[in-house]
Each structure stands twice: as structure tokens, then as C-alpha cells.
Amino acid sequence: MIIRKKITLVVLLLSITSLSAQTIVRKNGLNAEAPQVNKYTSLSFWDSQSFVFGVGVNYYVLEDLELMNTYNSQQLIYLCPEISIEYITRWEPLKLKIMGGPGWDEWATRTTFHSAAGLRIDWMGIRNSTVGFQVMGELFRGEEPVSGWSFSIVQSNPWYFGVQVDLYSGLGLVQIEDWESSYMLKFGAQVNFGQY
């Protein structure tokens, strides 16, 4: 059990390191002029430049915070297909985000419904991509109610025709009924529509 925990943590750290290595922070900050890599155009039915819609798949690992407790360790793993809506504020790097969708554990014996809300901030990156972070309040409803928050590193890669792919990984602290203290690892990929 402890080996599995160590492997999971190593994978998370490598993911965050690889994404962070691509970040370029401009000397003048986010308000400085930058190449028009991520320019948002309006969605005709909203007549606005403010909304982005996405679909994605997220993988959540919930475990006891006591890493050395190898005998009484508890773990929940959920795979959740989800939809999301992002609102782009007047300060373009800042976005408000909500998401939600059903989920199943690794043996398909437990079901849950996951929802989250929070904010995201993007920086300019290299090779026409952006790297940023998001902070989300997390909520799972089902046989094992869970609540908490997460911090994730996000890499966004533009495709064509207003489509963008996000990859993210992160961690957080959560409260699970009958568990003393727990942490969450989060990995996911998402396709967004309505940008550029």
C-alpha cells in the first residue's frame, strides 16, 4: 500500500514539474502587451466574449493523510466525465469556473456526483500554449460524501476552429465522513469550445 502511495505522489510531482518548467513569466507582469496567442472571440448565441464550454474526464484519488499508516489505510478512486463552464473576466487571465458530472469508483461498485467551483489564472507559455493554475472547491455526493479544495497546475494547448485542450494535475485537502483527515490527487484532460 505504501509503495502505491509513493508511486502516486511521484507521478503527481513529475506532472507538476513538467508543466511548471514550460512557464515563462514576463518582466512587466500579466498586464504587459503580449503576442495575440490566446485571443477570445464571441459566441454568436451569447453575443459575448465571456463564456467557454468544455467536456472532460477527471481522475480523483482520495486517501488517508497518514502516509505511513500501511495497515488501516483507506482509499477512494473515482473516474468522472464532466462538463464545465468558464466565465472570462475583464482581466483576461482570470476566469471563473464551474464543473460537474457523475463518477464511478475503480470497481464500478460506488457512484458519486462531483461538482466544483473556483477560479483559474493563466500565464503566457511557450509554443503557443499557456500555463497557469486553478483553485477549486470540491464536492462529492453519494455513498461517501466528500468536501474540500484543490490546487492544480493547468496547461492549455490551442487547436483549430476555437478548440482548446487543457491538461491538469493537482492536489488538495478534503474531509470524508468517518475519516480523520484526507488528501486528494487530481488528474484530468478537458476540451474547450468557444475560444480564439
Short mmCIF file of C-alpha atoms in Angstrom, two decimals:
data_model
loop_
_atom_site.label_atom_id
_atom_site.label_comp_id
_atom_site.label_asym_id
_atom_site.label_seq_id
_atom_site.Cartn_x
_atom_site.Cartn_y
_atom_site.Cartn_z
CA MET A 1 0.00 0.00 0.00
CA ILE A 2 2.78 2.43 0.91
CA ILE A 3 4.53 1.68 -2.39
CA ARG A 4 1.37 2.60 -4.29
CA LYS A 5 1.16 5.86 -2.35
CA LYS A 6 4.75 6.74 -3.14
CA ILE A 7 4.26 5.97 -6.84
CA THR A 8 1.14 8.15 -6.96
CA LEU A 9 2.92 11.07 -5.29
CA VAL A 10 5.95 10.76 -7.58
CA VAL A 11 3.71 10.80 -10.68
CA LEU A 12 1.97 13.92 -9.39
CA LEU A 13 5.23 15.73 -8.67
CA LEU A 14 6.64 14.85 -12.09
CA SER A 15 3.46 16.11 -13.77
CA ILE A 16 3.55 19.42 -11.93
CA THR A 17 7.29 19.83 -12.57
CA SER A 18 6.93 19.21 -16.29
CA LEU A 19 4.12 21.74 -16.60
CA SER A 20 5.87 24.35 -14.46
CA ALA A 21 9.05 24.05 -16.49
CA GLN A 22 7.21 25.45 -19.52
CA THR A 23 6.08 28.63 -17.77
CA ILE A 24 7.55 31.95 -18.86
CA VAL A 25 6.82 34.94 -16.62
CA ARG A 26 7.10 38.27 -18.41
CA LYS A 27 9.10 41.03 -16.73
CA ASN A 28 6.24 43.50 -16.90
CA GLY A 29 3.66 41.12 -15.43
CA LEU A 30 0.37 39.91 -16.82
CA ASN A 31 -0.78 43.39 -17.81
CA ALA A 32 2.03 43.83 -20.32
CA GLU A 33 1.42 43.59 -24.03
CA ALA A 34 1.95 40.08 -25.37
CA PRO A 35 1.61 38.27 -28.69
CA GLN A 36 -2.00 37.56 -29.52
CA VAL A 37 -1.76 33.84 -28.89
CA ASN A 38 -4.95 33.34 -26.90
CA LYS A 39 -7.49 35.81 -28.23
CA TYR A 40 -11.13 35.09 -27.44
CA THR A 41 -13.91 35.64 -29.94
CA SER A 42 -17.59 35.83 -29.25
CA LEU A 43 -20.08 33.01 -29.33
CA SER A 44 -22.90 34.13 -31.61
CA PHE A 45 -25.73 32.79 -29.43
CA TRP A 46 -24.36 34.62 -26.37
CA ASP A 47 -23.23 37.73 -28.29
CA SER A 48 -20.43 37.92 -25.73
CA GLN A 49 -16.75 37.19 -25.32
CA SER A 50 -17.22 35.82 -21.83
CA PHE A 51 -18.17 32.12 -21.88
CA VAL A 52 -16.24 28.95 -22.69
CA PHE A 53 -17.78 25.47 -22.57
CA GLY A 54 -15.86 22.26 -22.03
CA VAL A 55 -16.12 18.49 -21.67
CA GLY A 56 -13.50 16.41 -19.91
CA VAL A 57 -12.55 13.32 -17.95
CA ASN A 58 -11.07 13.60 -14.46
CA TYR A 59 -9.42 11.05 -12.19
CA TYR A 60 -9.59 11.59 -8.42
CA VAL A 61 -7.63 9.65 -5.77
CA LEU A 62 -8.77 10.23 -2.17
CA GLU A 63 -6.61 8.78 0.61
CA ASP A 64 -5.79 8.99 4.31
CA LEU A 65 -3.37 11.79 5.09
CA GLU A 66 -1.28 9.46 7.29
CA LEU A 67 1.20 8.28 4.66
CA MET A 68 2.91 5.77 6.97
CA ASN A 69 -0.31 4.05 8.03
CA THR A 70 0.02 0.98 5.81
CA TYR A 71 -2.42 -1.36 7.57
CA ASN A 72 -5.52 0.75 8.10
CA SER A 73 -5.25 2.92 5.01
CA GLN A 74 -8.47 3.91 3.28
CA GLN A 75 -8.75 4.97 -0.34
CA LEU A 76 -11.38 6.08 -2.83
CA ILE A 77 -10.73 6.38 -6.57
CA TYR A 78 -13.26 7.99 -8.89
CA LEU A 79 -13.34 8.44 -12.66
CA CYS A 80 -15.66 11.29 -13.62
CA PRO A 81 -16.74 12.51 -17.07
CA GLU A 82 -17.68 16.16 -16.58
CA ILE A 83 -18.83 19.33 -18.27
CA SER A 84 -17.65 22.82 -17.39
CA ILE A 85 -18.41 26.48 -17.99
CA GLU A 86 -15.79 29.21 -17.66
CA TYR A 87 -16.52 32.92 -17.46
CA ILE A 88 -13.70 35.14 -18.75
CA THR A 89 -13.50 38.30 -16.66
CA ARG A 90 -12.47 41.74 -17.93
CA TRP A 91 -8.98 40.92 -16.68
CA GLU A 92 -8.49 38.24 -19.32
CA PRO A 93 -6.07 35.89 -17.48
CA LEU A 94 -8.67 35.43 -14.70
CA LYS A 95 -11.53 33.00 -15.31
CA LEU A 96 -14.32 31.79 -13.04
CA LYS A 97 -15.14 28.12 -13.47
CA ILE A 98 -17.83 25.64 -12.50
CA MET A 99 -17.89 21.96 -13.43
CA GLY A 100 -19.75 18.77 -12.59
CA GLY A 101 -20.56 15.23 -13.60
CA PRO A 102 -21.19 11.66 -12.41
CA GLY A 103 -18.43 9.32 -11.29
CA TRP A 104 -17.66 5.68 -10.54
CA ASP A 105 -15.02 4.01 -8.40
CA GLU A 106 -12.38 1.62 -9.74
CA TRP A 107 -14.63 -1.43 -9.32
CA ALA A 108 -17.80 0.32 -10.51
CA THR A 109 -19.46 -0.55 -7.19
CA ARG A 110 -19.87 3.01 -5.92
CA THR A 111 -21.30 6.03 -7.66
CA THR A 112 -20.92 9.71 -6.89
CA PHE A 113 -21.68 13.10 -8.35
CA HIS A 114 -18.78 15.52 -8.38
CA SER A 115 -19.11 19.29 -8.61
CA ALA A 116 -16.55 22.05 -8.26
CA ALA A 117 -16.34 25.83 -8.44
CA GLY A 118 -13.42 28.22 -8.32
CA LEU A 119 -11.08 30.39 -10.33
CA ARG A 120 -8.27 29.98 -12.80
CA ILE A 121 -5.38 32.27 -13.78
CA ASP A 122 -3.33 31.75 -16.95
CA TRP A 123 0.18 32.93 -17.83
CA MET A 124 1.77 33.02 -21.23
CA GLY A 125 3.80 29.93 -22.07
CA ILE A 126 5.84 28.66 -24.95
CA ARG A 127 4.89 27.08 -28.26
CA ASN A 128 1.52 28.84 -28.39
CA SER A 129 0.36 27.30 -25.11
CA THR A 130 -0.42 28.79 -21.71
CA VAL A 131 0.41 27.52 -18.25
CA GLY A 132 -1.45 28.61 -15.14
CA PHE A 133 -3.20 27.35 -12.05
CA GLN A 134 -6.70 26.88 -10.72
CA VAL A 135 -8.10 26.73 -7.19
CA MET A 136 -11.37 24.84 -6.81
CA GLY A 137 -13.80 23.96 -4.06
CA GLU A 138 -14.59 20.25 -4.49
CA LEU A 139 -17.75 18.37 -3.54
CA PHE A 140 -18.64 14.69 -3.98
CA ARG A 141 -22.17 13.48 -3.25
CA GLY A 142 -23.02 9.80 -2.90
CA GLU A 143 -22.34 6.94 -0.53
CA GLU A 144 -19.21 8.71 0.76
CA PRO A 145 -19.82 12.49 0.99
CA VAL A 146 -16.61 14.47 0.41
CA SER A 147 -15.85 18.18 0.57
CA GLY A 148 -12.63 20.16 0.32
CA TRP A 149 -10.46 22.17 -2.05
CA SER A 150 -7.73 21.59 -4.62
CA PHE A 151 -4.85 23.43 -6.29
CA SER A 152 -3.94 22.39 -9.85
CA ILE A 153 -1.38 23.33 -12.49
CA VAL A 154 -3.05 23.72 -15.90
CA GLN A 155 -1.54 23.65 -19.39
CA SER A 156 -3.73 24.84 -22.28
CA ASN A 157 -2.99 23.92 -25.89
CA PRO A 158 -4.87 25.61 -28.75
CA TRP A 159 -6.08 23.52 -31.68
CA TYR A 160 -8.22 24.74 -34.58
CA PHE A 161 -11.69 26.27 -35.01
CA GLY A 162 -11.90 27.61 -31.46
CA VAL A 163 -10.99 24.33 -29.75
CA GLN A 164 -8.50 24.18 -26.88
CA VAL A 165 -7.23 21.20 -24.87
CA ASP A 166 -6.41 21.55 -21.16
CA LEU A 167 -4.25 19.13 -19.19
CA TYR A 168 -4.03 19.49 -15.43
CA SER A 169 -2.83 17.79 -12.27
CA GLY A 170 -3.09 18.88 -8.67
CA LEU A 171 -3.66 18.06 -5.04
CA GLY A 172 -5.90 19.17 -2.23
CA LEU A 173 -7.21 18.56 1.26
CA VAL A 174 -10.65 17.02 1.74
CA GLN A 175 -12.97 15.93 4.53
CA ILE A 176 -14.57 12.49 4.28
CA GLU A 177 -17.17 11.22 6.71
CA ASP A 178 -15.66 8.81 9.30
CA TRP A 179 -12.11 9.59 8.08
CA GLU A 180 -9.87 11.73 10.30
CA SER A 181 -8.02 13.63 7.57
CA SER A 182 -7.52 13.01 3.87
CA TYR A 183 -5.83 14.36 0.77
CA MET A 184 -6.83 14.27 -2.88
CA LEU A 185 -4.80 13.82 -6.05
CA LYS A 186 -6.43 15.06 -9.24
CA PHE A 187 -5.56 14.41 -12.89
CA GLY A 188 -7.59 15.37 -15.93
CA ALA A 189 -7.97 16.44 -19.52
CA GLN A 190 -10.59 18.75 -20.99
CA VAL A 191 -11.61 20.03 -24.41
CA ASN A 192 -12.94 23.61 -24.50
CA PHE A 193 -15.10 25.20 -27.20
CA GLY A 194 -15.60 28.87 -27.96
CA GLN A 195 -12.12 30.37 -27.62
CA TYR A 196 -9.90 32.36 -30.02
#
